[in-house]
Amino acid sequence: MSKQTLAGINRQGVFGLALFASALALTVAAQAQNLPLAQLPQQAFTIALDQQTPLDPKVTKGELKNGMHYYIRENKEPRQRAELRLVVDAGSILENDNQLGLAHVLEHMAFNGTEHFPKQSLVSFMESIGMKFGNDVNASTSFDETLYMLQVPTDKPEPLDQGLEIMQDWAHSVTMEPAEVDQERNVVAEEWRLGQGAQNRVRNKQLPVLLKDSRYATRLPIGTLDSIQHFDRKVLRQFYQDWYRPELMAVVAVGDFDKATVEKLIHQHFDALPASKNARPRQRYDVPSHNDTLFAITTDPEVTTTSVSVYQMLPPITDWTPGGVRQRMVEDFYNTMLSLRFQELSRQPNAPFLAAQSAHTSLVRPVSAYVLAAAVPETGAKRGLEALLTEAEKVKRFGFSQAEFDRVKTVMQRNLEQMYAARDNRSSASHAAEMIRSYLTGESIPGTEFEVALRSRFVNTITLEETNQVGKQWIGEANRVVTVTMPEKAGLVPPTEAELKEVIANVAKADIKPNVETSNDQPLLPAKPKGSPVTQTRTLEGGITEWTLGNGVKVAIKPTDFKQDEIVFSGFVPGGTSLASDADYIAANTAASIIANGGLGNFNGIELQRKLAGKVARVNPFIADYEEGIQGGGSPADLETMLQLIYLRFTAPRADAAFFQVFQTQLGTVLQNRNAAPATAFSDAFEKLFYQNHPRRQPPTPEMLQQTDLAKSMTFYQDRFRDASGFTFVFVGNFDPKALQPLVETYLGGLPAAGRKETWKDVGIRYVQGVKQETVKRGLEPQSRTRIVWNGKFDVRNTQERVKLSLLMDLVQNHLREIMREQLGGTYSVSVSRLIEFRPEAAFVVNVDFGSAPERADELANTVFAEIARLQQNGPTDTEFANVREAAQRSYETGLRQNQSWLAQLQSSYQMETGNGVEDLLNYPKTLASLSTASMRDAMREFFPADNHVRVTLLPEK
């Protein structure tokens, strides 16, 4: 099961503003000139604003006689898969005082025994058909709803039928056997423990203010530890009987199947569920309004950054008519333009905040909020609040400029083109999420074509004048909450409520000047490079073509039809920071970020973003330990721009002194209190031990900031990219090779290449050998975390070895989960992962990571070692092996239709110089079939050497 969520709050990221973003996730693009308007539903262009939008004809929506709803849609992505959902319109808000947390406990019990799947057989069945617990089998509990999720294969009819049978049991036949309930108490308690920490303490102080006098402030889905440990099983069953009723549930099925067959199966499984009699009313709870501004000023010794937010409480989003859609588009214009202003302000030296955002978001079902949120310097809460309100007030008084509006309009238009182009590639999970929202909130499901047509109609009629009115309607004193979160430490004094009120009052009467925008009308690329032709062509398996250009650059291409509006690429060459001296390592390591954010050629970062309004192309340089390169992607319509940007990243990097000051400020803020977080101390201790305190594996400190140097970064960047000799580029996606070739010849063939033959340098980074242990004591909560890591030499060119290692991770994780979670109740989750390194030496790293109560850390670590020894002695059972092999085969099938999977495979083949091209990928099923339980037993002995592991344990300070 997934970790319990706050409906809307954590999901929308309101409490966790993404800090220090160098750019907002804004796709800028050209006007929607390529939409086939005549082929779109014409009703969308004429429907009245107050009418209900029609249901997508591809969706079958129905209601059974017992009141249960269902939604069905055929969809081909991913192939031979179906997404199944059981939606329960009941969550923690409905719990009685003696049921705190039991909506969430019930979600857990659904996986621990039902009528047709006793005890753990449900998870075992899903694993037997290749579905992974957590990825394809999961659930979540929120304030107002509970959601159960399955993905099943559809190449055979049985899994789909059995998947619906599982949902039938969840809806009506969860057994809740006493022994299983008592065992699961421990697991849920560990999930509760996992959620403790600074963020939880801050949330517990803010929620009673944000949701003042409402039931939501006292009904967190996780409940209390006392309730979890001591609830009466009868009370749990009572919650199930009260709220898991047909009229409060919906079944959603989307996937690669026959819709009529699925509808028939739904009737077979759910018609027999008894209709409710004398049912308890499903009460709806409100969040009371207030007439003034409330404040929540919170400090915590483990908080590492300062943030300030302004919440303007608003009614919930309930209008799904065309008029409602149009209004939200107007709001999108407003929020995007204001967020872009914040972004540009954050890129100025001595900015009042490091990152900021304007958004309208759902909090809980009965209330939404307009939110202004910012990450600010440690002592900058008042200044940050002033800046947020000043920019909002500036828009309120003067509005946005026509240039700002036009740029965002092109964004909206181009997004519609992308939305339409991707209509047949949309995932079943995305469709299912839309249907869930429709059931719970009434959101309309008109279909992609209708929505594109409707939005295309509106985007051309929305005006700057009406957009400027949004802030005036939203911003006011009533129903406002201001929150400040900051570190708690000596000498750092938080602002008082009176001081924050004074800031608000001063902004309202301040003499504010309108923005003045400058423009840069120079061409992005003054002249095309001369280029060089393809001098050699090779055809490889899997539809891959390899070109060698006249300047020595190698290009591998794989055209696909997986996504109509996607191309991804990567270019790389050996070198990296290994070629920098130790004294210049920090400058080299930060070079790519500093130079990339400085802009290109005659354009600084802000000007470049404005210049690219009209293009969907991202091109980012990187400099890693042992290689440097360029990676990104974009739309087929903007392929030439993408190639131009690659060319400019090589030939026209820009060292921007103003941005460098911003970078230093942001980095300094990040580093200032990072050690206050227990997880940071844990990670730092592991890194220092595992890498033997190597100077290039030191934890970042404020002192390291003094080693950043713009001139040195620029010199190192230019040296790494001044010669493209030896570079390999890989392109995967929807393109015509004939159209791509002349662009590649012009821009990649035009890259400077003097024939430099250079490779990476061994700087002596090695993993520690032998058995090592370390304990870190940090943190206020009764939490422990343990990491155990093995390493050794590895043959990267041996395909079977790579497959065995990958398979082993799932096998060991499943095995340890069964023992440590289900049998011992000692942890909420255990993670097993692996890393393959091919420089400076070919090696593997295997990592086991889990959290627990501090007093059980040693017991569970010993369990890990004991179970690994058992697997080394006996190997996995036939069932364990069959399950992970089936899951691997299913993942492979999905990966075959993902551009990123092909890109990763091709890139690793060239990087590791295995010479296998895509043969490994195409022959994967054969390699998988060659493995056995005996080979897995041998792999356990190889990859978990008893005499070579590191264990680091985090324990609380007291």
CSV table of C-alpha atoms in Angstrom, one decimal, residues 485-727:
chain,number,residue,atom,x,y,z
A,485,THR,CA,8.2,27.8,8.4
A,486,MET,CA,11.9,28.1,9.4
A,487,PRO,CA,14.8,26.5,11.2
A,488,GLU,CA,14.9,26.6,15.0
A,489,LYS,CA,18.3,27.6,16.2
A,490,ALA,CA,20.2,30.0,18.4
A,491,GLY,CA,20.2,33.6,17.1
A,492,LEU,CA,17.4,33.0,14.5
A,493,VAL,CA,14.3,34.9,15.5
A,494,PRO,CA,11.1,34.2,13.7
A,495,PRO,CA,8.8,37.1,12.7
A,496,THR,CA,5.9,37.8,15.0
A,497,GLU,CA,2.3,37.9,13.9
A,498,ALA,CA,2.3,41.7,14.5
A,499,GLU,CA,5.3,42.1,12.2
A,500,LEU,CA,3.6,40.0,9.4
A,501,LYS,CA,0.5,42.1,9.8
A,502,GLU,CA,2.5,45.2,9.4
A,503,VAL,CA,4.1,43.8,6.2
A,504,ILE,CA,0.6,43.2,4.7
A,505,ALA,CA,-0.6,46.7,5.7
A,506,ASN,CA,2.5,48.4,4.3
A,507,VAL,CA,2.2,46.6,0.9
A,508,ALA,CA,-1.5,47.7,0.6
A,509,LYS,CA,-0.5,51.4,0.9
A,510,ALA,CA,2.9,51.2,-0.8
A,511,ASP,CA,3.9,53.3,-3.8
A,512,ILE,CA,4.4,50.5,-6.3
A,513,LYS,CA,5.7,51.0,-9.8
A,514,PRO,CA,4.6,48.9,-12.8
A,515,ASN,CA,7.0,46.4,-14.4
A,516,VAL,CA,9.1,47.6,-17.4
A,517,GLU,CA,10.1,44.8,-19.7
A,518,THR,CA,13.0,44.9,-22.1
A,519,SER,CA,13.3,42.8,-25.2
A,520,ASN,CA,16.1,41.2,-27.1
A,521,ASP,CA,15.2,40.7,-30.8
A,522,GLN,CA,18.4,39.3,-32.0
A,523,PRO,CA,18.2,35.9,-33.9
A,524,LEU,CA,18.8,32.8,-31.8
A,525,LEU,CA,21.4,31.5,-34.3
A,526,PRO,CA,22.9,34.3,-36.4
A,527,ALA,CA,24.1,31.9,-39.2
A,528,LYS,CA,23.8,28.2,-39.9
A,529,PRO,CA,27.1,26.3,-39.5
A,530,LYS,CA,28.7,24.8,-42.6
A,531,GLY,CA,28.2,21.3,-41.4
A,532,SER,CA,29.6,18.0,-42.6
A,533,PRO,CA,27.9,15.1,-44.3
A,534,VAL,CA,27.3,11.5,-43.3
A,535,THR,CA,30.4,9.6,-44.4
A,536,GLN,CA,29.4,6.1,-43.2
A,537,THR,CA,26.1,4.4,-42.5
A,538,ARG,CA,25.5,1.2,-40.6
A,539,THR,CA,22.2,-0.6,-40.2
A,540,LEU,CA,21.8,-2.4,-36.9
A,541,GLU,CA,19.1,-4.7,-35.4
A,542,GLY,CA,15.9,-3.3,-34.1
A,543,GLY,CA,15.5,-0.6,-36.7
A,544,ILE,CA,18.5,1.3,-35.7
A,545,THR,CA,20.8,3.3,-38.0
A,546,GLU,CA,24.2,4.6,-37.2
A,547,TRP,CA,25.8,7.5,-39.0
A,548,THR,CA,29.3,8.7,-38.8
A,549,LEU,CA,29.7,12.4,-39.8
A,550,GLY,CA,32.6,14.0,-41.5
A,551,ASN,CA,33.8,15.7,-38.3
A,552,GLY,CA,33.9,12.4,-36.4
A,553,VAL,CA,30.6,12.7,-34.5
A,554,LYS,CA,28.7,9.4,-34.3
A,555,VAL,CA,24.9,9.4,-34.4
A,556,ALA,CA,22.6,6.4,-33.7
A,557,ILE,CA,18.9,6.8,-34.5
A,558,LYS,CA,15.8,4.8,-33.6
A,559,PRO,CA,12.5,6.0,-35.1
A,560,THR,CA,9.4,4.9,-33.2
A,561,ASP,CA,5.7,5.5,-33.1
A,562,PHE,CA,5.2,5.1,-29.3
A,563,LYS,CA,4.5,8.8,-28.7
A,564,GLN,CA,3.5,11.0,-31.6
A,565,ASP,CA,4.9,14.2,-30.0
A,566,GLU,CA,8.1,13.0,-28.5
A,567,ILE,CA,11.8,12.8,-29.4
A,568,VAL,CA,14.5,12.1,-26.7
A,569,PHE,CA,18.2,12.3,-27.1
A,570,SER,CA,21.5,12.0,-25.4
A,571,GLY,CA,25.1,12.9,-26.5
A,572,PHE,CA,28.2,11.9,-24.5
A,573,VAL,CA,31.9,11.4,-24.5
A,574,PRO,CA,34.4,10.2,-21.9
A,575,GLY,CA,36.1,12.9,-19.8
A,576,GLY,CA,34.1,14.7,-17.1
A,577,THR,CA,35.3,16.2,-13.9
A,578,SER,CA,38.0,13.5,-13.7
A,579,LEU,CA,40.1,15.8,-15.9
A,580,ALA,CA,39.9,18.7,-13.4
A,581,SER,CA,42.4,19.0,-10.6
A,582,ASP,CA,41.3,18.5,-7.0
A,583,ALA,CA,41.7,22.3,-6.5
A,584,ASP,CA,39.3,23.0,-9.3
A,585,TYR,CA,36.9,20.2,-8.7
A,586,ILE,CA,34.1,22.3,-7.2
A,587,ALA,CA,34.3,24.8,-10.1
A,588,ALA,CA,34.3,21.9,-12.6
A,589,ASN,CA,31.5,20.0,-10.8
A,590,THR,CA,29.2,23.1,-10.8
A,591,ALA,CA,30.1,24.3,-14.3
A,592,ALA,CA,27.3,22.7,-16.3
A,593,SER,CA,24.6,24.1,-14.0
A,594,ILE,CA,26.2,27.6,-13.8
A,595,ILE,CA,26.8,27.9,-17.5
A,596,ALA,CA,23.6,26.4,-18.7
A,597,ASN,CA,21.5,28.8,-16.6
A,598,GLY,CA,23.5,31.7,-17.8
A,599,GLY,CA,21.8,31.6,-21.2
A,600,LEU,CA,23.3,31.2,-24.7
A,601,GLY,CA,25.2,33.6,-26.9
A,602,ASN,CA,23.6,37.1,-26.7
A,603,PHE,CA,20.7,35.9,-24.5
A,604,ASN,CA,20.7,35.6,-20.7
A,605,GLY,CA,18.6,33.0,-19.1
A,606,ILE,CA,15.4,35.1,-19.0
A,607,GLU,CA,15.9,36.4,-22.5
A,608,LEU,CA,16.5,32.9,-23.8
A,609,GLN,CA,13.2,31.6,-22.3
A,610,ARG,CA,11.4,34.5,-23.9
A,611,LYS,CA,13.1,33.9,-27.2
A,612,LEU,CA,12.1,30.3,-27.2
A,613,ALA,CA,8.4,31.1,-26.8
A,614,GLY,CA,7.1,29.0,-29.7
A,615,LYS,CA,9.3,26.0,-29.3
A,616,VAL,CA,9.1,22.7,-27.4
A,617,ALA,CA,12.8,21.8,-27.0
A,618,ARG,CA,14.9,21.2,-24.0
A,619,VAL,CA,18.7,20.8,-24.2
A,620,ASN,CA,20.8,20.5,-21.1
A,621,PRO,CA,24.5,20.0,-20.8
A,622,PHE,CA,26.0,17.8,-18.1
A,623,ILE,CA,29.4,17.1,-16.7
A,624,ALA,CA,29.6,13.9,-14.7
A,625,ASP,CA,32.6,12.2,-13.0
A,626,TYR,CA,33.9,10.5,-16.1
A,627,GLU,CA,32.0,11.9,-19.0
A,628,GLU,CA,30.3,15.1,-20.3
A,629,GLY,CA,27.4,15.5,-22.7
A,630,ILE,CA,24.1,17.0,-23.7
A,631,GLN,CA,20.7,15.5,-23.1
A,632,GLY,CA,17.0,16.5,-23.6
A,633,GLY,CA,14.2,16.1,-26.0
A,634,GLY,CA,11.2,17.9,-27.6
A,635,SER,CA,8.5,17.9,-30.2
A,636,PRO,CA,9.0,16.7,-33.7
A,637,ALA,CA,7.7,20.0,-34.8
A,638,ASP,CA,10.7,21.7,-33.1
A,639,LEU,CA,13.4,19.3,-34.1
A,640,GLU,CA,15.5,21.9,-35.9
A,641,THR,CA,15.4,24.2,-32.8
A,642,MET,CA,16.5,21.3,-30.7
A,643,LEU,CA,19.5,20.7,-33.0
A,644,GLN,CA,20.3,24.4,-33.0
A,645,LEU,CA,20.3,24.5,-29.2
A,646,ILE,CA,22.7,21.5,-29.1
A,647,TYR,CA,25.0,23.4,-31.5
A,648,LEU,CA,24.8,26.5,-29.3
A,649,ARG,CA,25.5,24.6,-26.1
A,650,PHE,CA,28.8,23.7,-27.7
A,651,THR,CA,29.7,26.9,-29.4
A,652,ALA,CA,28.0,29.8,-27.5
A,653,PRO,CA,28.0,29.1,-23.8
A,654,ARG,CA,27.5,32.2,-21.6
A,655,ALA,CA,29.0,33.1,-18.3
A,656,ASP,CA,26.5,35.3,-16.6
A,657,ALA,CA,27.8,37.1,-13.6
A,658,ALA,CA,24.4,38.1,-12.3
A,659,PHE,CA,23.2,34.5,-12.4
A,660,PHE,CA,26.4,33.4,-10.7
A,661,GLN,CA,25.5,35.6,-7.7
A,662,VAL,CA,22.1,34.0,-7.7
A,663,PHE,CA,23.6,30.5,-7.8
A,664,GLN,CA,25.8,31.3,-4.9
A,665,THR,CA,23.0,32.7,-2.8
A,666,GLN,CA,20.8,29.7,-3.6
A,667,LEU,CA,23.5,27.1,-2.9
A,668,GLY,CA,24.5,28.9,0.3
A,669,THR,CA,21.0,28.8,1.5
A,670,VAL,CA,20.7,25.1,0.8
A,671,LEU,CA,23.9,24.3,2.6
A,672,GLN,CA,23.3,26.6,5.5
A,673,ASN,CA,21.2,24.2,7.5
A,674,ARG,CA,21.4,20.9,5.6
A,675,ASN,CA,23.0,19.1,8.4
A,676,ALA,CA,20.0,19.7,10.6
A,677,ALA,CA,18.1,16.9,8.8
A,678,PRO,CA,18.8,13.4,10.3
A,679,ALA,CA,18.6,11.8,6.8
A,680,THR,CA,21.4,14.1,5.6
A,681,ALA,CA,23.7,13.1,8.5
A,682,PHE,CA,22.9,9.4,7.7
A,683,SER,CA,23.6,9.8,4.0
A,684,ASP,CA,26.8,11.8,4.6
A,685,ALA,CA,28.1,9.2,7.0
A,686,PHE,CA,27.5,6.4,4.5
A,687,GLU,CA,29.2,8.3,1.6
A,688,LYS,CA,32.3,9.0,3.7
A,689,LEU,CA,32.6,5.4,4.8
A,690,PHE,CA,31.8,3.8,1.5
A,691,TYR,CA,34.1,6.0,-0.5
A,692,GLN,CA,36.8,6.0,2.1
A,693,ASN,CA,36.7,9.7,2.7
A,694,HIS,CA,37.8,10.5,-0.8
A,695,PRO,CA,38.1,14.2,-1.4
A,696,ARG,CA,35.7,14.1,-4.3
A,697,ARG,CA,33.0,12.3,-2.2
A,698,GLN,CA,32.8,14.8,0.6
A,699,PRO,CA,29.5,16.1,1.9
A,700,PRO,CA,28.8,19.6,0.6
A,701,THR,CA,29.5,22.4,3.1
A,702,PRO,CA,29.1,26.2,3.2
A,703,GLU,CA,32.9,26.4,3.0
A,704,MET,CA,32.8,24.7,-0.4
A,705,LEU,CA,30.9,27.7,-1.7
A,706,GLN,CA,34.1,29.6,-1.6
A,707,GLN,CA,35.5,27.2,-4.2
A,708,THR,CA,32.9,28.1,-6.8
A,709,ASP,CA,34.4,30.3,-9.5
A,710,LEU,CA,32.6,31.6,-12.5
A,711,ALA,CA,35.7,32.1,-14.6
A,712,LYS,CA,37.1,28.6,-13.8
A,713,SER,CA,33.7,27.0,-14.5
A,714,MET,CA,33.5,28.7,-17.8
A,715,THR,CA,37.1,27.7,-18.7
A,716,PHE,CA,36.4,24.1,-17.8
A,717,TYR,CA,33.0,24.0,-19.7
A,718,GLN,CA,34.6,25.5,-22.8
A,719,ASP,CA,37.4,22.9,-22.7
A,720,ARG,CA,35.0,20.0,-22.3
A,721,PHE,CA,32.8,21.1,-25.2
A,722,ARG,CA,35.3,22.9,-27.6
A,723,ASP,CA,35.9,19.6,-29.5
A,724,ALA,CA,33.1,17.3,-30.4
A,725,SER,CA,35.5,14.6,-31.7
A,726,GLY,CA,34.5,11.3,-30.1
A,727,PHE,CA,31.0,12.4,-29.2
